[in-house]
PDB file of C-alpha atoms in Angstrom:
ATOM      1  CA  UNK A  26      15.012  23.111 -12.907  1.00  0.00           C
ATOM      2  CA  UNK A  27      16.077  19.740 -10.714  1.00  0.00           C
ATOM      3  CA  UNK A  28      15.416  19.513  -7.532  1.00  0.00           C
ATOM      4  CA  UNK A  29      18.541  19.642  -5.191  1.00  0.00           C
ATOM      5  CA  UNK A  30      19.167  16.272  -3.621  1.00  0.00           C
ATOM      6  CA  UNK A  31      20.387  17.908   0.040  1.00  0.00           C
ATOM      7  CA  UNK A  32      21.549  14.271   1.531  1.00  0.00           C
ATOM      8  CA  UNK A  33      21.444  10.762   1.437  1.00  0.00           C
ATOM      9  CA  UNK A  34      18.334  10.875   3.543  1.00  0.00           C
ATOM     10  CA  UNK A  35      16.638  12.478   0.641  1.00  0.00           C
ATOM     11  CA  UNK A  36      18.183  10.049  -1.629  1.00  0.00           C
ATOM     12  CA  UNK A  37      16.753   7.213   0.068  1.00  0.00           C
ATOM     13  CA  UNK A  38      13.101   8.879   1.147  1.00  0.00           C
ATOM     14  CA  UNK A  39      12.879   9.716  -2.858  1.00  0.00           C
ATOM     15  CA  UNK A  40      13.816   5.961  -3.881  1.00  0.00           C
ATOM     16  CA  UNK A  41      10.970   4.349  -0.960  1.00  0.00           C
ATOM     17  CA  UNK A  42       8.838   6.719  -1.984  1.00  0.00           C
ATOM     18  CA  UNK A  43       9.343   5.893  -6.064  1.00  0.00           C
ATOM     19  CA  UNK A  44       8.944   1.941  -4.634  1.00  0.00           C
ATOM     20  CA  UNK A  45       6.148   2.595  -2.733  1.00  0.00           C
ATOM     21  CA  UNK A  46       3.970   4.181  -4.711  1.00  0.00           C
ATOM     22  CA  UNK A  47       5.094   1.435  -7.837  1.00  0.00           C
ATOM     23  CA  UNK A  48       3.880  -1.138  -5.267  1.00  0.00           C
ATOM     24  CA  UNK A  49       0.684   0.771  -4.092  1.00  0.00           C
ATOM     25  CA  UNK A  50       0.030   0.571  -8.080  1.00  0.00           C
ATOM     26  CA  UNK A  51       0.493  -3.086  -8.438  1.00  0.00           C
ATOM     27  CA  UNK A  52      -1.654  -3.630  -5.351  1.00  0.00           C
ATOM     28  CA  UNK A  53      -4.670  -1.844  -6.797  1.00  0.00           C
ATOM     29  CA  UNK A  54      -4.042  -2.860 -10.311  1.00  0.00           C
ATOM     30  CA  UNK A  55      -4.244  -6.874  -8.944  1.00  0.00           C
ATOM     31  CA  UNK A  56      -7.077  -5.948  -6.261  1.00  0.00           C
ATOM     32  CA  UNK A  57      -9.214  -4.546  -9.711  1.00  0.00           C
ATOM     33  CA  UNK A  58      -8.179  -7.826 -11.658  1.00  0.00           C
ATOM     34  CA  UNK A  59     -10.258  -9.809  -8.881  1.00  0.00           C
ATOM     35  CA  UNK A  60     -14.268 -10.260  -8.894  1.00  0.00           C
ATOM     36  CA  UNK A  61     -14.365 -11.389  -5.144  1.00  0.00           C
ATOM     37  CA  UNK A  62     -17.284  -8.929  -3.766  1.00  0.00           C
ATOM     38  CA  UNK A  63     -19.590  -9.858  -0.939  1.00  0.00           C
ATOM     39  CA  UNK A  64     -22.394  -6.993  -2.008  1.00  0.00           C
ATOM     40  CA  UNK A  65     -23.039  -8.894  -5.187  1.00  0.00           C
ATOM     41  CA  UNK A  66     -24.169  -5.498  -6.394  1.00  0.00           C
ATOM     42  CA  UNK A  67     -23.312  -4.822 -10.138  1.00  0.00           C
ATOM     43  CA  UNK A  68     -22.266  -1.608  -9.760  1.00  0.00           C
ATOM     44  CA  UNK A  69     -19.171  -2.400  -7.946  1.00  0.00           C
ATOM     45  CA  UNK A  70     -16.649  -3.946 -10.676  1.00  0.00           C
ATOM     46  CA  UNK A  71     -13.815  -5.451  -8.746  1.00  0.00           C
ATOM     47  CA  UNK A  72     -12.696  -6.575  -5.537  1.00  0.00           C
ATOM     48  CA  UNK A  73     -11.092  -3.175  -5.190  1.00  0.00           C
ATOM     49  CA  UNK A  74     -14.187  -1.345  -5.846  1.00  0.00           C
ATOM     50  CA  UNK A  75     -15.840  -3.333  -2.584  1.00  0.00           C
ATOM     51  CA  UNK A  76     -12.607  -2.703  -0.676  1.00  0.00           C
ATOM     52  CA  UNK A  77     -12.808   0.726  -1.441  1.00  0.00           C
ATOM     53  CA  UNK A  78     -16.781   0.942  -0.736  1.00  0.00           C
ATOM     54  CA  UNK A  79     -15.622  -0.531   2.575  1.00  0.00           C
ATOM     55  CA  UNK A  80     -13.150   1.635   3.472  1.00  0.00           C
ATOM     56  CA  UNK A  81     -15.271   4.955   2.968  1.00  0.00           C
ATOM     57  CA  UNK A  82     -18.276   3.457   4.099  1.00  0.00           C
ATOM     58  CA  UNK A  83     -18.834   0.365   6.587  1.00  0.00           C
ATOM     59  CA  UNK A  84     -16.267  -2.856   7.240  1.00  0.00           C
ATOM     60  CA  UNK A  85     -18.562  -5.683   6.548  1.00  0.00           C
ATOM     61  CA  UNK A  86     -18.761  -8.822   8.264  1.00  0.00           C
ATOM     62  CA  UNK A  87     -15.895 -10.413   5.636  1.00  0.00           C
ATOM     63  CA  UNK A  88     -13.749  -7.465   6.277  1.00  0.00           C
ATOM     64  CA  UNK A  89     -10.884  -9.507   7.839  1.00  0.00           C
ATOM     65  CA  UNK A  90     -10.752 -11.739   4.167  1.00  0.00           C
ATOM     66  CA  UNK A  91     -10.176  -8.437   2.205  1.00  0.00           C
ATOM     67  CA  UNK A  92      -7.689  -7.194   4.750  1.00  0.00           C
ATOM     68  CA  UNK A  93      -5.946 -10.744   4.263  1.00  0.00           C
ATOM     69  CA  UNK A  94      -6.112 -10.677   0.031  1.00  0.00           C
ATOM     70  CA  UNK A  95      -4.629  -6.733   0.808  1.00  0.00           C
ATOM     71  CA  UNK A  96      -1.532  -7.955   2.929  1.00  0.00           C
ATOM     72  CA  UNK A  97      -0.621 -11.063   0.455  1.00  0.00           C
ATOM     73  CA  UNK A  98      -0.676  -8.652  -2.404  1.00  0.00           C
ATOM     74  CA  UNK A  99       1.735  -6.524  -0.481  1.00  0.00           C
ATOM     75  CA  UNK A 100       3.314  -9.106   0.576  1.00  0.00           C
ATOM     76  CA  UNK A 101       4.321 -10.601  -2.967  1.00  0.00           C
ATOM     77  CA  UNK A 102       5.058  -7.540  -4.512  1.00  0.00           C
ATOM     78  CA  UNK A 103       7.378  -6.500  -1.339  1.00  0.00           C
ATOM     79  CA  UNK A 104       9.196  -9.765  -1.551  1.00  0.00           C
ATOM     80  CA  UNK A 105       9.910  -9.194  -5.675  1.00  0.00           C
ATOM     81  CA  UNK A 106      11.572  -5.974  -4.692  1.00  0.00           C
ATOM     82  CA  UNK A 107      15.562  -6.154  -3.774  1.00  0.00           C
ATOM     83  CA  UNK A 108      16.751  -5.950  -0.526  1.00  0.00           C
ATOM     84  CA  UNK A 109      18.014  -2.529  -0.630  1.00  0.00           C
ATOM     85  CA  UNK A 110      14.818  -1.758  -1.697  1.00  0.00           C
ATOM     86  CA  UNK A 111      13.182  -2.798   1.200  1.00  0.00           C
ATOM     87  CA  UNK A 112      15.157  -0.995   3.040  1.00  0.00           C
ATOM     88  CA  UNK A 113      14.633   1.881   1.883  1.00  0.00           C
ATOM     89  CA  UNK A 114      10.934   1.945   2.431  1.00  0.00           C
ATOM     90  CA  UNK A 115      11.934   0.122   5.927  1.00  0.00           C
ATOM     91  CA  UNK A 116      13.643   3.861   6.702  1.00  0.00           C
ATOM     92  CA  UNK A 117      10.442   5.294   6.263  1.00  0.00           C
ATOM     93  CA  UNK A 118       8.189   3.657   9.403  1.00  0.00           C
ATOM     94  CA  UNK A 119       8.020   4.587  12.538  1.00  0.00           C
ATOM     95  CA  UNK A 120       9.819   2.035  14.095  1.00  0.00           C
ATOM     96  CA  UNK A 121      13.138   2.813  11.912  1.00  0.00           C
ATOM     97  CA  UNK A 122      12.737   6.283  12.648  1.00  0.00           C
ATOM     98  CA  UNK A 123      13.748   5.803  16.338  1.00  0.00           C
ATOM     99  CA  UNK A 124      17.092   3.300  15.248  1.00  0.00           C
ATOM    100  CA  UNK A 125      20.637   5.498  15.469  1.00  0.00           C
ATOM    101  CA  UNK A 126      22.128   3.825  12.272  1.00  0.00           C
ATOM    102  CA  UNK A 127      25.943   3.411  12.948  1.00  0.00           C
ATOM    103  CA  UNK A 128      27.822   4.139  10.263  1.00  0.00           C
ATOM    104  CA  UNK A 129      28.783   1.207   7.630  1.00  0.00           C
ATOM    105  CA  UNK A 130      26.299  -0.589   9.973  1.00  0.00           C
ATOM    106  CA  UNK A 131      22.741  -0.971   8.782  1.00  0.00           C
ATOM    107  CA  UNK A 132      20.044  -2.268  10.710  1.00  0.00           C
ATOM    108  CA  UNK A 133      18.348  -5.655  10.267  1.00  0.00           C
ATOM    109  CA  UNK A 134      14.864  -4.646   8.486  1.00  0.00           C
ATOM    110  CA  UNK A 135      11.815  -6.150   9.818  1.00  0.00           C
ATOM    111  CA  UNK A 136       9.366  -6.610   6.864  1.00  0.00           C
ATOM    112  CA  UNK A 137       6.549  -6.996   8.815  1.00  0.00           C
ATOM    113  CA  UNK A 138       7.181  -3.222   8.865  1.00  0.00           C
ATOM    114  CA  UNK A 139       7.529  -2.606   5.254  1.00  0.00           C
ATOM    115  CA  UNK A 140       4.553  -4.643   4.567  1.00  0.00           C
ATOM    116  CA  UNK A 141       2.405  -2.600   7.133  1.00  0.00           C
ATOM    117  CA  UNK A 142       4.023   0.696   5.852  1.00  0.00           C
ATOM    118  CA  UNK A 143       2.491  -0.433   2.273  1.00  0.00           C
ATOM    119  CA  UNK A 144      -0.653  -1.628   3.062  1.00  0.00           C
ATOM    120  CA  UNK A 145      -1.386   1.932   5.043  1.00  0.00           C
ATOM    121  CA  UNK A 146      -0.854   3.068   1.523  1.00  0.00           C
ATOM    122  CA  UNK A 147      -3.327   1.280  -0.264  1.00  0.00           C
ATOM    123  CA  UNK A 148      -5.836   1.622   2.111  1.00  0.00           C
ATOM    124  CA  UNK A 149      -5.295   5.726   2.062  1.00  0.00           C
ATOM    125  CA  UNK A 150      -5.778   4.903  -1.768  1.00  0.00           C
ATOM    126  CA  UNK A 151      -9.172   3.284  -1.593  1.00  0.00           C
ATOM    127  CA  UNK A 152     -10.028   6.155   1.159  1.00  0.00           C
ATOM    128  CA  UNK A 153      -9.746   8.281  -2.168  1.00  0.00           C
ATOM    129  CA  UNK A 154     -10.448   6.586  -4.853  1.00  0.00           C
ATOM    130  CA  UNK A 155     -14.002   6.988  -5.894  1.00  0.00           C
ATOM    131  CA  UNK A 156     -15.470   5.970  -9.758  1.00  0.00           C
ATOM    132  CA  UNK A 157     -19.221   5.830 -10.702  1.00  0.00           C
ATOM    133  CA  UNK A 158     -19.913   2.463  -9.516  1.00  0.00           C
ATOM    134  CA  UNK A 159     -17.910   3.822  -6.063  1.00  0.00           C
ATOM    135  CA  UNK A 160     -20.495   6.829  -5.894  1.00  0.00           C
ATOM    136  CA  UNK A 161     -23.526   5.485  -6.751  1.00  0.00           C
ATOM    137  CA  UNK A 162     -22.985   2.717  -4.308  1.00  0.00           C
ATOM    138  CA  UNK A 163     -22.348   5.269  -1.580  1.00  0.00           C
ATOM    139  CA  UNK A 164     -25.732   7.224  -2.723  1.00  0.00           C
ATOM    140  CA  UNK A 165     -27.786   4.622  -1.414  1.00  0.00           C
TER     141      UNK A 165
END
C-alpha cells in the first residue's frame, strides 16, 4: 500500500529527505575514494575510515582539515543540486523552521544552512558506521 502524502509539507520533507540522504551518499562515497589519514595505520582504508575513527573515538590534532575536506564535499555536491532542491532541504533546519512563509512568497535560502544541515548528516553517518578496520582500530 502507498503511503498517503497528507500535504505539501510532506511533499517537500520526503523530496529533502530523498536529496539528503543522495548527498550524504556522495559525501561518504568521495570521503572513501581519498587516502588522506594522519594514523598511518593500515587498518584504516580511507579518509572516511579516519574520519569515522575520529568521530567515535578522539578529534585529533588535524581534526579541523577533515572537518574542512567534509564541508567542500558538501559543499560541491549541494551546489550541483537545483535550486528548488536546496530549498527543500533549506525547509528542514532550524532556522527555516521559525520563517512564516507567505504565500506565493518563498524565502531567500541561506546555504550556509543547507550545507550545515548536510554535514550533521554525514557526521551522524561516521558516528555509525563501523567495518573491520573501524573496530579493530577502536580495540586498541
Amino acid at each position: 500500500m502507498i503511503n498517503m502524502i497528507q500535504t505539501e509539507k510532506d511533499i517537500v520533507y520526503k523530496l529533502a529527505e530523498v536529496l539528503t540522504n543522495r548527498v550524504v551518499k556522495k559525501c561518504i562515497r568521495g570521503l572513501q575514494k581519498l587516502d588522506i589519514t594522519t594514523s598511518n595505520d593500515q587498518r584504516l582504508k580511507s579518509t572516511w575510515d579516519e574520519i569515522c575513527v575520529q568521530i567515535q573515538s578522539q578529534h585529533s590534532f588535524f581534526w579541523d582539515s577533515y572537518v574542512d575536506i567534509i564541508l567542500n564535499y558538501v559543499a560541491m555536491e549541494v551546489n550541483r543540486l537545483e535550486y528548488y532542491e536546496q530549498l527543500a532541504i533549506y525547509f528542514q533546519t532550524d532556522e527555516a523552521m521559525g520563517i512564516e512563509i507567505e504565500k506565493n512568497c518563498l524565502p531567500k535560502l541561506n546555504r550556509v544552512e543547507v550545507i550545515d544541515y548536510i554535514t550533521r548528516k554525514v557526521y551522524w553517518s561516521g558516528s555509525n558506521w563501523s567495518n573491520k578496520g573501524i573496530r579493530d582500530y577502536l580495540k586498541d
